[in-house]
Coordinates of C-alpha atoms in Angstrom, one line a residue:
X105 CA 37.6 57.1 -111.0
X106 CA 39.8 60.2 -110.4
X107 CA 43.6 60.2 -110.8
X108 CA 45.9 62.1 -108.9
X109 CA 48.5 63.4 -111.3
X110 CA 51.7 62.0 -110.7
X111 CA 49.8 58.8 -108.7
X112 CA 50.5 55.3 -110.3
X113 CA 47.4 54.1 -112.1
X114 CA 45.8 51.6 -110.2
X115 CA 45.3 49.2 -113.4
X116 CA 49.4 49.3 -114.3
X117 CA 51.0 46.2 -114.4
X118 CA 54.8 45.3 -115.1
X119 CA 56.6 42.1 -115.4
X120 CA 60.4 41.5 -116.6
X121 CA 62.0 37.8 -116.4
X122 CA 65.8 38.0 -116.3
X123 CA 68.2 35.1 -116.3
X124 CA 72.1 35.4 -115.1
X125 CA 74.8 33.7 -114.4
X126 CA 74.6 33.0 -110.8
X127 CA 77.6 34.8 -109.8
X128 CA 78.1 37.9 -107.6
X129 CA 78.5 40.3 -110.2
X130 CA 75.0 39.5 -111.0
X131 CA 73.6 40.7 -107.9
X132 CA 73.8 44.8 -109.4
X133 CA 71.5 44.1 -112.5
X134 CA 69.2 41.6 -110.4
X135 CA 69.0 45.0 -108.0
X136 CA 68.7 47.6 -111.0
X137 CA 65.8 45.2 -112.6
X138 CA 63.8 45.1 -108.9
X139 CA 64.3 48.9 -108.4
X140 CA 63.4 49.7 -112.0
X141 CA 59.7 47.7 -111.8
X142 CA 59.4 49.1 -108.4
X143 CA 60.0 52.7 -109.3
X144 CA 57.4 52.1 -112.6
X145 CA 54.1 51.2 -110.6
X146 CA 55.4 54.0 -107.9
X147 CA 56.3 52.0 -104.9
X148 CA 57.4 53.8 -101.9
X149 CA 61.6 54.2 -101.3
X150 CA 61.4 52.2 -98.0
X151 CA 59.7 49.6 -99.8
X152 CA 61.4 49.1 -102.6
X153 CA 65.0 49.0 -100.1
X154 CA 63.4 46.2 -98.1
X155 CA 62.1 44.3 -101.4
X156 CA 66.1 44.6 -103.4
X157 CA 67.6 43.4 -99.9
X158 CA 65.0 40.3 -99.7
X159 CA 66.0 39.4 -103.3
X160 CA 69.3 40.2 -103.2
X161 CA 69.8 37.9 -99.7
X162 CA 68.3 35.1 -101.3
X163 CA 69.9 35.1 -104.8
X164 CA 73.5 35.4 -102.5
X165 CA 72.4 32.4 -100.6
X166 CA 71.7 30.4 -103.9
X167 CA 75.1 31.8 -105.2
X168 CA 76.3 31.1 -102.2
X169 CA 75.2 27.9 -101.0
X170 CA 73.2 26.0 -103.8
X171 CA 76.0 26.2 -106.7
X172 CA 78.9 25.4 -104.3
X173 CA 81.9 24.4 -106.3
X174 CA 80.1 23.8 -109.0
X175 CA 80.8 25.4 -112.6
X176 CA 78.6 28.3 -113.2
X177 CA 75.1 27.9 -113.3
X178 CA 72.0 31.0 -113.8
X179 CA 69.4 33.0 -111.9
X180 CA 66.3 33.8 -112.9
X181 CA 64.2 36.4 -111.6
X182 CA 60.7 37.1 -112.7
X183 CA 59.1 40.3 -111.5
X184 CA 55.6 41.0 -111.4
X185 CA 54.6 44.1 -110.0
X186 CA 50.9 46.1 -109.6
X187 CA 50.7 49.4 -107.6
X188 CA 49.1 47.3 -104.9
X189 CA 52.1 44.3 -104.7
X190 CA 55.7 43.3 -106.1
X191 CA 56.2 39.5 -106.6
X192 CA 58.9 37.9 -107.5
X193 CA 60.0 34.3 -108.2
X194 CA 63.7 33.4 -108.0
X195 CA 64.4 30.1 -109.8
X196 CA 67.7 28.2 -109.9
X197 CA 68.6 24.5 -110.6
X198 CA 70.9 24.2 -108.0
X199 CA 71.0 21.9 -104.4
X200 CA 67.3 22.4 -102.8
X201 CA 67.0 23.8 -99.9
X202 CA 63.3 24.3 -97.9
X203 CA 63.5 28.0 -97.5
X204 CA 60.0 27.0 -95.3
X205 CA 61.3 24.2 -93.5
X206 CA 63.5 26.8 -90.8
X207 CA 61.7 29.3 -88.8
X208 CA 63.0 32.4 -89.5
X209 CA 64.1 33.4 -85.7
X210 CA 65.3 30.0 -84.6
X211 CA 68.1 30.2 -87.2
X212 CA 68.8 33.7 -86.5
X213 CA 69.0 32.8 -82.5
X214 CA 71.5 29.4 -83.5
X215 CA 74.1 32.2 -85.5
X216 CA 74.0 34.2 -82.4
X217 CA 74.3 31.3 -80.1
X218 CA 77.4 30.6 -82.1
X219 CA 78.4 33.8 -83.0
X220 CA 78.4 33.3 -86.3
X221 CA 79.1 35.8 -89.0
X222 CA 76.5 34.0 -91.2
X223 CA 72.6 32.3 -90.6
X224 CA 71.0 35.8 -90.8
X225 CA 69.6 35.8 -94.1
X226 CA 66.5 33.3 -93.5
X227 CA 65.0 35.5 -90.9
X228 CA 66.0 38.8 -92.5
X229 CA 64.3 37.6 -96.0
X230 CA 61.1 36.5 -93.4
X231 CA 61.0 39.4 -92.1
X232 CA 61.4 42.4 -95.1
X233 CA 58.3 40.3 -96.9
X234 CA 54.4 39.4 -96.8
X235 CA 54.3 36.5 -98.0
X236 CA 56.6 33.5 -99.2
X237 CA 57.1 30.0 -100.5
X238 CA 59.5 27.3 -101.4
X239 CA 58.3 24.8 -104.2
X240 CA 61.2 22.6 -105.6
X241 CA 59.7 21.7 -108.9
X242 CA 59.5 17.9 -110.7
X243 CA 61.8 18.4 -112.8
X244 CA 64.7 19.7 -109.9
X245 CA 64.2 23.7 -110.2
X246 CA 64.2 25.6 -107.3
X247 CA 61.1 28.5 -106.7
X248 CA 61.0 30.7 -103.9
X249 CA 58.4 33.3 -104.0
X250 CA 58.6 36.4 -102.6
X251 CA 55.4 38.9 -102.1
X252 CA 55.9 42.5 -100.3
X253 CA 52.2 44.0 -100.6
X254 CA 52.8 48.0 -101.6
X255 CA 49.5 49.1 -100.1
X256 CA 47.0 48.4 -98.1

């Protein structure tokens, strides 16, 4: 096989686990971790913009809406990347909530229905991935999978 210099090897794999506190102020390292495995196995700019806002809309939902009034809990984000895909797993312990359960564009229709300043985020994570899934694990962690293929 020939290699382009400059092109990604088609062999290089990166992963990075990270675990924060799930506050706000996380949300610029979880976005410097994603950009920094993206930019390694030489992932497109337009694709690595729609991958940090998918991440970053779903670990401000669980900051958001699974540790409500609670004390401080973490985030963890595991990132596995190959030149050919980026997949990430964001775990939390926090309230469950079937990330598959709401189609994407119903959701987004009911917060315009209502005019709501919120209820975009389901369909705008949908829609900037592949592939997803929910799995809320036996012993009460939360898993939500995201997969953005980098080539086709």
């Amino acid at each position: 096989m020939k290699k382009t210099p400059g092109a990604p090897s088609p062999e290089r794999r990166v992963a990075i686990s990270i675990q924060l506190v799930a506050d706000f102020k996380s949300l610029l390292k979880i976005r410097r971790a994603v950009m920094a495995q993206a930019t390694i196995i030489g992932a497109r700019r337009s694709i690595i913009y729609r991958i940090i806002l998918a991440v970053e809309e779903a670990c401000s939902n669980i900051i958001r809406h699974a540790y409500r009034k609670h004390e401080p809990k973490t985030i963890c984000v595991d990132i596995e990347a190959t030149p050919q895909k980026m997949n990430i797993v964001i775990r939390d312990v926090g309230k469950a909530f079937d990330f598959q359960k709401y189609p994407a564009r119903a959701v987004a229709q009911n917060a315009i229905r209502r005019r709501s300043k919120g209820g975009y985020g389901i369909h705008l994570i949908k829609s900037l991935v592949d592939n997803y899934e929910y799995i809320r694990s036996d012993n009460g962690e939360n898993h939500l999978r995201l997969v953005k293929r980098l080539r086709n």
